[in-house]
Each structure stands twice: as structure tokens, then as C-alpha cells.
């Protein structure tokens, strides 16, 4: 701080100060001391601005050369509008096409794209973004691509609770043994909620190396932590706890006369860990379900001598908890035959909800696509919507045709005033607009808006219709500007 | 001339208006649509039926809906339909012709009457007296701050400055009021705030001295001092100055200053392709209203500008403009930062009271200076930018040398646009 600033901070009333005699200040008018000080400061500020000194800087490294051609300005304009409106479904559609056709996003659009990709994973961002996207992600924290990342050890020790959780999540995904090694001494010093959240990182399903950590947590001072550890150990095939439960679980179902009889356990054995949490009502059923879920699925087909489809079909509709237990076991084991059988059951019973969603997530799209046409003929829109959304785009023709037929049925009911289109049906219209193969897009969809127009008075319908018109317009424009290559599956 | 759909979107006061305009766009919601060269019109069904008329160029509109935001959804939807060619030609009905006649009368300006020179001189003299009183008050205020010590401003200093700014507004010296408010924002911000505040107060002191010396200043510099204090010029006065330039004007920067007291300002910097003249065009808009007659954010606009009298003429108004087109060449710029700073010093010498200057820098790369974001020239010298390098600048440069334009305030460079890969990218 120079003398003049020091005087100004304290005040000329408190600190003595002598005006400058430098030639540059000589022309300044005489006046009271504070005024003279101010004018000198003003002159020096002007001089500083006029004689600003530069310092040596360090330039960033340059981005690697691109290997993909930039997309056309017309398609870039379309993408820019979509990014501006944060229409991620359509952005993903454009990215897929760019990736398939060896094109890339113009650099000017990358910031908006990477911001969006950070909020929701957009497949093909890093392919269609080209080398520049990867380079840009290197320059800005938070724009890095998802996936295995180098775990920042300091964050585990010194990060915020959220940073520690995220770092652990990455470590569990990339090196579960290292995660367990770090957690075993550290977990005991954390609050119960943190201990539970950390254990939950092994939920999908737990790796074998996590067993000692989970066994350690069976004696945790918090009941909720013990419950979480018990549930995880029961999901870990081969763990001692799972084996003990499976030994009991196999007796919970008896195969008699071509049907399953449920035999509820008389009481909960402490060797099975903490019982599954929940209200007293239905506790025994819940406990039986937890035991049944630990039994290897092959045990049930061995008992019946039938296929998984037949084994599941033999279950009484009222014993839904058994289907839930089998689903849990099938998800852990990633057993496609059982998952398919359970999916058929779920479609047959009109099931919806998160468990149904987990089943859809676990099954490959082609298996779902085989089931979709029949479901489209008979099921509710609430059940159809998650199924349709999970299908790969573009939809196979049988699915597309079944959807169009169902849509016309709906439109007819709307036109005759028999029905207001349900929200799930309207959402499925958007899903279809995104996924119908191009020929159907041209032939069948131009009149959709008119067909649902009688319900336009409802805000929801009006909004869905505007959205639909927008999606269709963008898809048609995309087909014009960058059609699918001849070698690709033709839309 | 019809606006392209992208420019219709840019007229919207916010994103919600664009979405709602999309809802009002389907043709079955409209009846009696028609258009001529000068207007497009129609009746749109909403919660009731609204009468909508627009100038196809987007410079005027009218709608009977009660929307607070302008242009409303119906106006945007009609412009959109017009841009898509969905509005048929038709003779203008009487209610549209009435509107067009009224617009023509407004554009022609107020009716000329005899000028009362005495009354004018009296008003000017009254204003000068009020401003002089305000400036004297400011001088006392500045001296008091230095006498009492800037350190005492850490508590309650902002309110003190705000009161002074209000007094200057009452004294019809809004330019000085703005500078005082700006300095209030320096108090307590950053470790070196007393030094920065003193520097700003010092410049304000020099402006006060310059105001006291107005009669002895060269006329162009006197005009700069008057404008810095807060005198504005009427359009006729700017025209009378006769500094008018016809050129292809390349937009080299545009940003919106949220401003004070609910009036936003759009600052558009232009560079004459042939004349090399630099121009700053300001548009003002209250609240969330769009800027009337705003220039596009990029491209080249042919037209005639009239410059304010000044020792360093920058501020200009648009007298006439033709249809714009894309920029096909870089605006170019100084080859090194040192060359630009030498030019900036010359400009500062011409008008010491200008706050920001346009800087066109050729061949600069993104980088760092002492860990802070900066632009690096080919000689390896660095110029700091505030806070962070704009993401779009990083993206279009990819670390390579590009041409960048921005505002230089004597301390930091605020990037406004970049030329890379034969394309101009405005930097938000």
C-alpha cells in the first residue's frame, strides 16, 4: 500500500500527508489537501491505464486434430435449437445419428452439449463431440466423461460428505477390493446414516470381496445398518449368511400336485441376520420372501422338473411376494430365462411400479420387443409406457405397427368423446414420435395432431400435441439433413 | 421483409414465451389471416379471441391480449407463421390500415412547431445551475470521504454512496450518479479495495475538475465531459454534428447490461468494414421488454450511422440499415497485445473519461497468467480476463490462436466474440 492509499484509508484528518512535487502532478490545481490527494490518485490511475504492463503467460495445450467431419451448418442449427430448449431426447437422437454417420458437433455447440450431458448422460456425446469435446472436458472440471475415473485419494479423506460418497461410488465400481480396504477401518467412525449410505454402494449386487465388511456390519450398533448389511449379505450368493438363509428358504415353498404351496417359517432365526424391516403386519410373509430370494433359482426348476416359465406360471396369483423374491434372485443372478418368465407374469398381472421398472431395465431390448406387440394389444398405458421407453430406437416394425393400431383405437375413442387420453398415453405418443421407423413417420403420423385435437381444450393434451408436432418436425428434418447410412438398420 | 424463424425466437422476452407461442401456432387456432408487405394480421383463439397485427420485420406489433410481456405469444406465433409462409396475401382490412397509418405518423416524428428559443435557453440554464449545485455537493462528498478515511466505509459505506447517487439524480446528473453507484460496489470487495476505490474516486475528481473547466475545453472533449456528467443529446443534435458514415458494419460484440432501476441496456459494438470506424450503439428497454430496433448479435449490417460529438467518437445511432448477412471475414485486430495497449493509451489520451474501449486482438490463445485466466498473444504476453475464459471461446479455439474482440476497461479484458474456422461466435 503506497503512502497516498495509506493516508486515504486512515483519512487526511488522521494521517499527515505531503502532496507530490512530481512534474506529472505539477499542473493540478491547488486546493484542500483531500482534494489534492484525490486528483493525484486520479492522474496516477490514468497513467496506469495508459501504461499497462503485460506479463508473460502460459497458453493452454492445443486440442488434437479431428478425425470426423463437422456436421452441416443446417444440422448444427437444428441441434443448437434443441440444446437451447434442453430437449434431451431429441439431442440424443441427433447425437446417435452423428455418431453413426461419422460426423461431429461444431465446437461452438460443445459447451451447451457438455452442460446437458453433465445433467443427464447423453449416449454418444463423446463420439459425436469429437476430439474437441474430450479436450474441453480436460479444461473444465465437471465436464469430464462419466465412467471409470482416477480416484482422487485426498477426497476420500478430506472431501465433503458428498464428495466422499461420490469418490467411494467410483472406487466401488472400479476397484471394489480397494474400496473395502479403505472402508473397513473408516466406517466405524462415521454416523449411522453415513455408514448405511456407504454400505448401500454395494447394492448392485455386492461383490464377493465385500463379505467381510458386511459381516463386520452385522454387529453394528445401529439396527438400520445391521438390516442393510443383512439384506446385502443375503443378496451375495455364496456368503455364509446367504447359504444359511437358502437352507431355510428352500423349505418355504413346497411343490405339490403341480402347484406351489407356501410354508411360512415359524420364527426368524438370528443366524439369518436381521429380519427384513417393515410393519408387523405381513412380517412372516416378508421374512419368507427374504429367505426364498436367497435360494439359487435352479433349486426351484429342479424341484418341478419344468422350465422357468412353467415354474413361475404354477405360482398362485395371490402369492405375489414369491414372485418378488424370485425377481430379486433373478436380478442378482442376471438369469435371463427367469427374468423373462417373471416379465411375462408381470405383464399378465398388469404390474407397474419400480420393481416392474427394474425388471424392464434388466432385460435386453430385443426380448422386450418380442413382448411389446402383444402387450400393446391388451395392456394399460401405465404399464406400456415404461416398456416402450426401454425399447431401442427405431422400434422394430411389429412393435411400431402394434403401437399405431393401438393409437388409432385411442384416437377413435377420443374423437367419439368416450375418453380423455390418459397422461401415460400422451407420453407414449412422444416416445413413439421419437422411435417409430421413418416410413411410418411419413405415412401415419401427419394426422396425429388432428386425431387428438378434440381433446385440445385440456392443457395437458394441448401441450402433448405441440410437443408431438415439434418432435415429428425435428425427426423429419433430421432425415432430410443426415439420413441413416445404407449399411445401417434402416429406419 | 419477413424475419427468419430464428430471429422471431430472438424477439421473445423469455423462453416461456417461445414455448407458449408454439402453443398458439397451430393454424386451426387462427382465422382471417392475411398479409401485405407492411403488415400481417389475424384473430387468434386463446382464452378469448385476440386481434393481432405485426410488422413482418418485427419492428412493431399490436395484440389485444392482456399480456404483460411483449411481444406476447400471439405476436410471436403470427410472426412465426409468417416466416413459414403460412399467412396468405390479402388486402389490409380497415383496422389494420388504421394501425399502419398511426405507425407511419409516429415514425415521421412529432409535428414541428416554432421553437421557443428563449424558453429553451431558460431550461438549459436552469439545468446547468442544478447540475453545478450537484457537482459542488459531489466535490464536498469526495473530500469528506478522504478526510474521514476510506477505512470507515467498510460499515455503512454503501448507503452513503447510494444517498449521494440519489442526490446527483435529483440534480439531473445521472452520469455522475452511475459512476458513484459503480464505486459503491467496490467497497469491501477484494483485499485491495481501498486502492481501487481511491483510483475510482480520483477519476471522478478529475471529471469534476473538467466540468468546472468546461468553457475552456476543446468542444469535442467538452461534449465528452457533458455526456459523462449526464447530458444526453437529442437525435437532431447528433445529426447536426454531421459525423455520418455509410458502411458495411460488422457486429463485433454485443452484451446486455442489466443496468439500474429496471432499465436494461444492450451494448452493440460495430466495426466499419471500409471506414475502419468503431461504433457503439446502445438500446434501452424497461423491465423484461425486448429491445426495439436491436441490431443482430452477429453478422454484417449495411447502413448509415451518426456519431455523437466526441474527442473519440464511438457512440452512434443507426440512421438507416439494410438487410443483414453473415460475416465472411474476421474483423482482424492488433497483432500483439502491446500494440493494442499502445493504441488504447492513445485513445485514453483523447478521451480520459471513457470507461470501456473496444479491443480487437488477432491471433491470441487461451491461457493463464499467474494461475488466472488470460489471453496470450504471439509474443507470449498475457492479458487477464475476468473470472474465467468463456466456455465458447475455449471450445472454438481448441487452444489454437484465434481473433478475439472484447471490451477493455484498463484492467481486464471482457471477451465478446471470436473468429475461428471462418465463423464468428458471439461470446456470452
PDB file of C-alpha atoms in Angstrom, chain A residues 126-318:
ATOM      1  CA  UNK A 126     -18.050 -38.211 -26.590  1.00  0.00           C
ATOM      2  CA  UNK A 127     -18.153 -39.759 -30.052  1.00  0.00           C
ATOM      3  CA  UNK A 128     -20.186 -37.032 -31.728  1.00  0.00           C
ATOM      4  CA  UNK A 129     -18.322 -34.390 -29.723  1.00  0.00           C
ATOM      5  CA  UNK A 130     -15.070 -35.341 -31.427  1.00  0.00           C
ATOM      6  CA  UNK A 131     -11.588 -34.712 -30.061  1.00  0.00           C
ATOM      7  CA  UNK A 132     -12.526 -31.167 -29.092  1.00  0.00           C
ATOM      8  CA  UNK A 133     -15.116 -32.375 -26.567  1.00  0.00           C
ATOM      9  CA  UNK A 134     -12.548 -34.508 -24.771  1.00  0.00           C
ATOM     10  CA  UNK A 135     -10.064 -31.632 -24.831  1.00  0.00           C
ATOM     11  CA  UNK A 136     -12.670 -29.242 -23.477  1.00  0.00           C
ATOM     12  CA  UNK A 137     -13.529 -31.660 -20.678  1.00  0.00           C
ATOM     13  CA  UNK A 138      -9.860 -31.631 -19.707  1.00  0.00           C
ATOM     14  CA  UNK A 139     -10.018 -27.843 -19.304  1.00  0.00           C
ATOM     15  CA  UNK A 140     -13.127 -27.706 -17.117  1.00  0.00           C
ATOM     16  CA  UNK A 141     -13.728 -29.801 -14.038  1.00  0.00           C
ATOM     17  CA  UNK A 142     -17.201 -31.247 -14.139  1.00  0.00           C
ATOM     18  CA  UNK A 143     -17.275 -31.746 -17.900  1.00  0.00           C
ATOM     19  CA  UNK A 144     -15.298 -34.975 -17.777  1.00  0.00           C
ATOM     20  CA  UNK A 145     -16.946 -38.026 -19.346  1.00  0.00           C
ATOM     21  CA  UNK A 146     -18.668 -40.418 -16.947  1.00  0.00           C
ATOM     22  CA  UNK A 147     -17.137 -43.824 -16.376  1.00  0.00           C
ATOM     23  CA  UNK A 148     -14.019 -45.087 -14.650  1.00  0.00           C
ATOM     24  CA  UNK A 149     -12.102 -42.126 -13.366  1.00  0.00           C
ATOM     25  CA  UNK A 150      -8.915 -41.870 -11.417  1.00  0.00           C
ATOM     26  CA  UNK A 151      -9.987 -41.826  -7.783  1.00  0.00           C
ATOM     27  CA  UNK A 152      -8.737 -38.787  -6.005  1.00  0.00           C
ATOM     28  CA  UNK A 153      -7.419 -40.186  -2.744  1.00  0.00           C
ATOM     29  CA  UNK A 154      -7.480 -36.829  -0.959  1.00  0.00           C
ATOM     30  CA  UNK A 155     -11.210 -36.533  -1.458  1.00  0.00           C
ATOM     31  CA  UNK A 156     -11.782 -39.748   0.492  1.00  0.00           C
ATOM     32  CA  UNK A 157     -10.034 -38.297   3.498  1.00  0.00           C
ATOM     33  CA  UNK A 158     -10.727 -34.590   3.210  1.00  0.00           C
ATOM     34  CA  UNK A 159     -13.694 -34.210   0.865  1.00  0.00           C
ATOM     35  CA  UNK A 160     -17.184 -33.125   1.855  1.00  0.00           C
ATOM     36  CA  UNK A 161     -19.571 -35.990   2.749  1.00  0.00           C
ATOM     37  CA  UNK A 162     -20.966 -35.801  -0.773  1.00  0.00           C
ATOM     38  CA  UNK A 163     -17.543 -35.859  -2.390  1.00  0.00           C
ATOM     39  CA  UNK A 164     -16.524 -38.814  -0.255  1.00  0.00           C
ATOM     40  CA  UNK A 165     -19.653 -40.710  -1.247  1.00  0.00           C
ATOM     41  CA  UNK A 166     -19.120 -39.984  -4.939  1.00  0.00           C
ATOM     42  CA  UNK A 167     -15.456 -40.950  -4.734  1.00  0.00           C
ATOM     43  CA  UNK A 168     -16.363 -44.176  -2.979  1.00  0.00           C
ATOM     44  CA  UNK A 169     -19.004 -44.894  -5.595  1.00  0.00           C
ATOM     45  CA  UNK A 170     -16.346 -44.634  -8.290  1.00  0.00           C
ATOM     46  CA  UNK A 171     -13.933 -46.759  -6.284  1.00  0.00           C
ATOM     47  CA  UNK A 172     -16.541 -49.472  -5.723  1.00  0.00           C
ATOM     48  CA  UNK A 173     -17.217 -49.530  -9.463  1.00  0.00           C
ATOM     49  CA  UNK A 174     -13.570 -49.679 -10.489  1.00  0.00           C
ATOM     50  CA  UNK A 175     -11.747 -51.397  -7.623  1.00  0.00           C
ATOM     51  CA  UNK A 176     -14.138 -52.860  -5.034  1.00  0.00           C
ATOM     52  CA  UNK A 177     -11.295 -54.515  -3.091  1.00  0.00           C
ATOM     53  CA  UNK A 178      -9.618 -51.121  -2.579  1.00  0.00           C
ATOM     54  CA  UNK A 179     -12.956 -49.634  -1.527  1.00  0.00           C
ATOM     55  CA  UNK A 180     -13.456 -52.385   1.062  1.00  0.00           C
ATOM     56  CA  UNK A 181      -9.880 -51.969   2.324  1.00  0.00           C
ATOM     57  CA  UNK A 182     -10.485 -48.243   2.866  1.00  0.00           C
ATOM     58  CA  UNK A 183     -13.921 -48.724   4.396  1.00  0.00           C
ATOM     59  CA  UNK A 184     -13.142 -51.432   6.956  1.00  0.00           C
ATOM     60  CA  UNK A 185     -11.184 -49.164   9.333  1.00  0.00           C
ATOM     61  CA  UNK A 186     -13.050 -45.955   8.414  1.00  0.00           C
ATOM     62  CA  UNK A 187     -16.701 -46.900   8.548  1.00  0.00           C
ATOM     63  CA  UNK A 188     -16.933 -47.305  12.315  1.00  0.00           C
ATOM     64  CA  UNK A 189     -16.153 -43.642  12.977  1.00  0.00           C
ATOM     65  CA  UNK A 190     -18.998 -42.287  10.847  1.00  0.00           C
ATOM     66  CA  UNK A 191     -22.613 -41.501  11.830  1.00  0.00           C
ATOM     67  CA  UNK A 192     -25.200 -44.225  11.245  1.00  0.00           C
ATOM     68  CA  UNK A 193     -26.716 -42.558   8.169  1.00  0.00           C
ATOM     69  CA  UNK A 194     -23.283 -42.375   6.533  1.00  0.00           C
ATOM     70  CA  UNK A 195     -22.497 -45.982   7.430  1.00  0.00           C
ATOM     71  CA  UNK A 196     -25.771 -47.054   5.851  1.00  0.00           C
ATOM     72  CA  UNK A 197     -25.175 -44.939   2.722  1.00  0.00           C
ATOM     73  CA  UNK A 198     -21.691 -46.362   2.325  1.00  0.00           C
ATOM     74  CA  UNK A 199     -22.939 -49.939   2.603  1.00  0.00           C
ATOM     75  CA  UNK A 200     -25.632 -49.166   0.048  1.00  0.00           C
ATOM     76  CA  UNK A 201     -22.889 -48.568  -2.513  1.00  0.00           C
ATOM     77  CA  UNK A 202     -22.532 -52.380  -2.708  1.00  0.00           C
ATOM     78  CA  UNK A 203     -26.160 -52.794  -3.645  1.00  0.00           C
ATOM     79  CA  UNK A 204     -25.952 -53.845  -7.249  1.00  0.00           C
ATOM     80  CA  UNK A 205     -25.257 -56.743  -6.301  1.00  0.00           C
ATOM     81  CA  UNK A 206     -22.455 -56.874  -3.709  1.00  0.00           C
ATOM     82  CA  UNK A 207     -19.086 -58.223  -4.863  1.00  0.00           C
ATOM     83  CA  UNK A 208     -17.657 -61.223  -3.001  1.00  0.00           C
ATOM     84  CA  UNK A 209     -14.812 -59.105  -1.573  1.00  0.00           C
ATOM     85  CA  UNK A 210     -17.369 -57.091   0.369  1.00  0.00           C
ATOM     86  CA  UNK A 211     -18.406 -60.046   2.546  1.00  0.00           C
ATOM     87  CA  UNK A 212     -16.004 -59.356   5.458  1.00  0.00           C
ATOM     88  CA  UNK A 213     -17.095 -55.709   5.569  1.00  0.00           C
ATOM     89  CA  UNK A 214     -20.761 -56.696   5.547  1.00  0.00           C
ATOM     90  CA  UNK A 215     -20.205 -59.369   8.193  1.00  0.00           C
ATOM     91  CA  UNK A 216     -18.488 -56.731  10.335  1.00  0.00           C
ATOM     92  CA  UNK A 217     -21.567 -54.519   9.905  1.00  0.00           C
ATOM     93  CA  UNK A 218     -23.847 -57.312  11.203  1.00  0.00           C
ATOM     94  CA  UNK A 219     -22.763 -56.297  14.701  1.00  0.00           C
ATOM     95  CA  UNK A 220     -23.114 -52.574  14.082  1.00  0.00           C
ATOM     96  CA  UNK A 221     -24.683 -50.544  16.911  1.00  0.00           C
ATOM     97  CA  UNK A 222     -27.431 -49.255  14.569  1.00  0.00           C
ATOM     98  CA  UNK A 223     -30.277 -51.641  13.768  1.00  0.00           C
ATOM     99  CA  UNK A 224     -30.816 -49.999  10.374  1.00  0.00           C
ATOM    100  CA  UNK A 225     -27.177 -50.585   9.447  1.00  0.00           C
ATOM    101  CA  UNK A 226     -27.479 -54.223  10.555  1.00  0.00           C
ATOM    102  CA  UNK A 227     -30.640 -54.583   8.445  1.00  0.00           C
ATOM    103  CA  UNK A 228     -28.859 -53.161   5.408  1.00  0.00           C
ATOM    104  CA  UNK A 229     -25.849 -55.448   5.923  1.00  0.00           C
ATOM    105  CA  UNK A 230     -28.076 -58.488   6.369  1.00  0.00           C
ATOM    106  CA  UNK A 231     -30.030 -57.728   3.197  1.00  0.00           C
ATOM    107  CA  UNK A 232     -26.800 -57.266   1.253  1.00  0.00           C
ATOM    108  CA  UNK A 233     -25.306 -60.490   2.580  1.00  0.00           C
ATOM    109  CA  UNK A 234     -28.472 -62.374   1.660  1.00  0.00           C
ATOM    110  CA  UNK A 235     -28.003 -60.961  -1.885  1.00  0.00           C
ATOM    111  CA  UNK A 236     -24.437 -62.236  -2.008  1.00  0.00           C
ATOM    112  CA  UNK A 237     -24.581 -65.781  -3.328  1.00  0.00           C
ATOM    113  CA  UNK A 238     -22.062 -67.955  -1.527  1.00  0.00           C
ATOM    114  CA  UNK A 239     -21.893 -65.859   1.625  1.00  0.00           C
ATOM    115  CA  UNK A 240     -22.350 -67.814   4.834  1.00  0.00           C
ATOM    116  CA  UNK A 241     -25.473 -65.878   5.680  1.00  0.00           C
ATOM    117  CA  UNK A 242     -26.969 -66.449   2.224  1.00  0.00           C
ATOM    118  CA  UNK A 243     -26.271 -70.153   2.468  1.00  0.00           C
ATOM    119  CA  UNK A 244     -27.900 -70.363   5.885  1.00  0.00           C
ATOM    120  CA  UNK A 245     -30.944 -68.496   4.576  1.00  0.00           C
ATOM    121  CA  UNK A 246     -31.095 -70.589   1.422  1.00  0.00           C
ATOM    122  CA  UNK A 247     -31.155 -73.722   3.576  1.00  0.00           C
ATOM    123  CA  UNK A 248     -34.274 -72.407   5.269  1.00  0.00           C
ATOM    124  CA  UNK A 249     -35.738 -70.737   2.206  1.00  0.00           C
ATOM    125  CA  UNK A 250     -35.916 -73.884   0.176  1.00  0.00           C
ATOM    126  CA  UNK A 251     -38.455 -75.215   2.699  1.00  0.00           C
ATOM    127  CA  UNK A 252     -40.701 -72.176   2.333  1.00  0.00           C
ATOM    128  CA  UNK A 253     -42.130 -73.484  -0.937  1.00  0.00           C
ATOM    129  CA  UNK A 254     -43.397 -76.999  -1.477  1.00  0.00           C
ATOM    130  CA  UNK A 255     -44.160 -78.430  -4.931  1.00  0.00           C
ATOM    131  CA  UNK A 256     -47.342 -80.471  -4.632  1.00  0.00           C
ATOM    132  CA  UNK A 257     -49.737 -81.582  -7.302  1.00  0.00           C
ATOM    133  CA  UNK A 258     -48.326 -79.273  -9.927  1.00  0.00           C
ATOM    134  CA  UNK A 259     -48.695 -76.153  -7.735  1.00  0.00           C
ATOM    135  CA  UNK A 260     -46.609 -74.253  -5.212  1.00  0.00           C
ATOM    136  CA  UNK A 261     -47.654 -74.307  -1.541  1.00  0.00           C
ATOM    137  CA  UNK A 262     -46.214 -71.618   0.729  1.00  0.00           C
ATOM    138  CA  UNK A 263     -44.870 -72.737   4.130  1.00  0.00           C
ATOM    139  CA  UNK A 264     -44.124 -69.704   6.270  1.00  0.00           C
ATOM    140  CA  UNK A 265     -41.236 -70.047   8.766  1.00  0.00           C
ATOM    141  CA  UNK A 266     -42.364 -70.434  12.388  1.00  0.00           C
ATOM    142  CA  UNK A 267     -39.888 -67.826  13.644  1.00  0.00           C
ATOM    143  CA  UNK A 268     -36.868 -65.820  12.474  1.00  0.00           C
ATOM    144  CA  UNK A 269     -33.530 -67.431  13.289  1.00  0.00           C
ATOM    145  CA  UNK A 270     -30.763 -64.964  14.381  1.00  0.00           C
ATOM    146  CA  UNK A 271     -28.376 -66.897  12.094  1.00  0.00           C
ATOM    147  CA  UNK A 272     -30.255 -65.362   9.149  1.00  0.00           C
ATOM    148  CA  UNK A 273     -29.127 -61.848  10.145  1.00  0.00           C
ATOM    149  CA  UNK A 274     -31.577 -59.027  10.883  1.00  0.00           C
ATOM    150  CA  UNK A 275     -35.105 -59.700   9.589  1.00  0.00           C
ATOM    151  CA  UNK A 276     -36.248 -57.505   6.695  1.00  0.00           C
ATOM    152  CA  UNK A 277     -37.646 -54.223   8.058  1.00  0.00           C
ATOM    153  CA  UNK A 278     -41.319 -53.337   7.865  1.00  0.00           C
ATOM    154  CA  UNK A 279     -44.563 -53.275   9.834  1.00  0.00           C
ATOM    155  CA  UNK A 280     -45.639 -56.219  11.976  1.00  0.00           C
ATOM    156  CA  UNK A 281     -48.469 -56.952   9.609  1.00  0.00           C
ATOM    157  CA  UNK A 282     -47.249 -59.323   6.950  1.00  0.00           C
ATOM    158  CA  UNK A 283     -43.893 -59.746   8.681  1.00  0.00           C
ATOM    159  CA  UNK A 284     -43.833 -63.523   8.280  1.00  0.00           C
ATOM    160  CA  UNK A 285     -44.620 -63.307   4.583  1.00  0.00           C
ATOM    161  CA  UNK A 286     -41.908 -60.720   4.163  1.00  0.00           C
ATOM    162  CA  UNK A 287     -39.450 -62.897   6.040  1.00  0.00           C
ATOM    163  CA  UNK A 288     -40.337 -65.920   3.902  1.00  0.00           C
ATOM    164  CA  UNK A 289     -39.787 -63.810   0.795  1.00  0.00           C
ATOM    165  CA  UNK A 290     -36.344 -62.762   2.058  1.00  0.00           C
ATOM    166  CA  UNK A 291     -35.419 -66.425   2.574  1.00  0.00           C
ATOM    167  CA  UNK A 292     -36.828 -67.573  -0.780  1.00  0.00           C
ATOM    168  CA  UNK A 293     -34.809 -64.860  -2.561  1.00  0.00           C
ATOM    169  CA  UNK A 294     -31.570 -66.425  -1.301  1.00  0.00           C
ATOM    170  CA  UNK A 295     -32.258 -69.829  -2.802  1.00  0.00           C
ATOM    171  CA  UNK A 296     -30.451 -70.453  -6.111  1.00  0.00           C
ATOM    172  CA  UNK A 297     -33.169 -70.398  -8.807  1.00  0.00           C
ATOM    173  CA  UNK A 298     -32.044 -73.736 -10.178  1.00  0.00           C
ATOM    174  CA  UNK A 299     -33.372 -75.346  -6.981  1.00  0.00           C
ATOM    175  CA  UNK A 300     -36.961 -74.468  -7.988  1.00  0.00           C
ATOM    176  CA  UNK A 301     -36.742 -75.723 -11.553  1.00  0.00           C
ATOM    177  CA  UNK A 302     -35.023 -78.871 -10.221  1.00  0.00           C
ATOM    178  CA  UNK A 303     -37.938 -79.396  -7.828  1.00  0.00           C
ATOM    179  CA  UNK A 304     -40.536 -79.073 -10.604  1.00  0.00           C
ATOM    180  CA  UNK A 305     -38.581 -80.555 -13.452  1.00  0.00           C
ATOM    181  CA  UNK A 306     -40.065 -77.722 -15.583  1.00  0.00           C
ATOM    182  CA  UNK A 307     -38.839 -74.619 -17.370  1.00  0.00           C
ATOM    183  CA  UNK A 308     -38.706 -71.249 -15.562  1.00  0.00           C
ATOM    184  CA  UNK A 309     -41.821 -70.094 -17.496  1.00  0.00           C
ATOM    185  CA  UNK A 310     -43.782 -73.151 -16.325  1.00  0.00           C
ATOM    186  CA  UNK A 311     -42.355 -72.921 -12.818  1.00  0.00           C
ATOM    187  CA  UNK A 312     -43.451 -69.282 -12.495  1.00  0.00           C
ATOM    188  CA  UNK A 313     -46.824 -69.973 -14.109  1.00  0.00           C
ATOM    189  CA  UNK A 314     -47.566 -72.550 -11.425  1.00  0.00           C
ATOM    190  CA  UNK A 315     -47.494 -69.864  -8.745  1.00  0.00           C
ATOM    191  CA  UNK A 316     -50.848 -68.837  -7.277  1.00  0.00           C
ATOM    192  CA  UNK A 317     -51.640 -65.191  -8.226  1.00  0.00           C
ATOM    193  CA  UNK A 318     -52.217 -64.393  -4.538  1.00  0.00           C
TER     194      UNK A 318
END
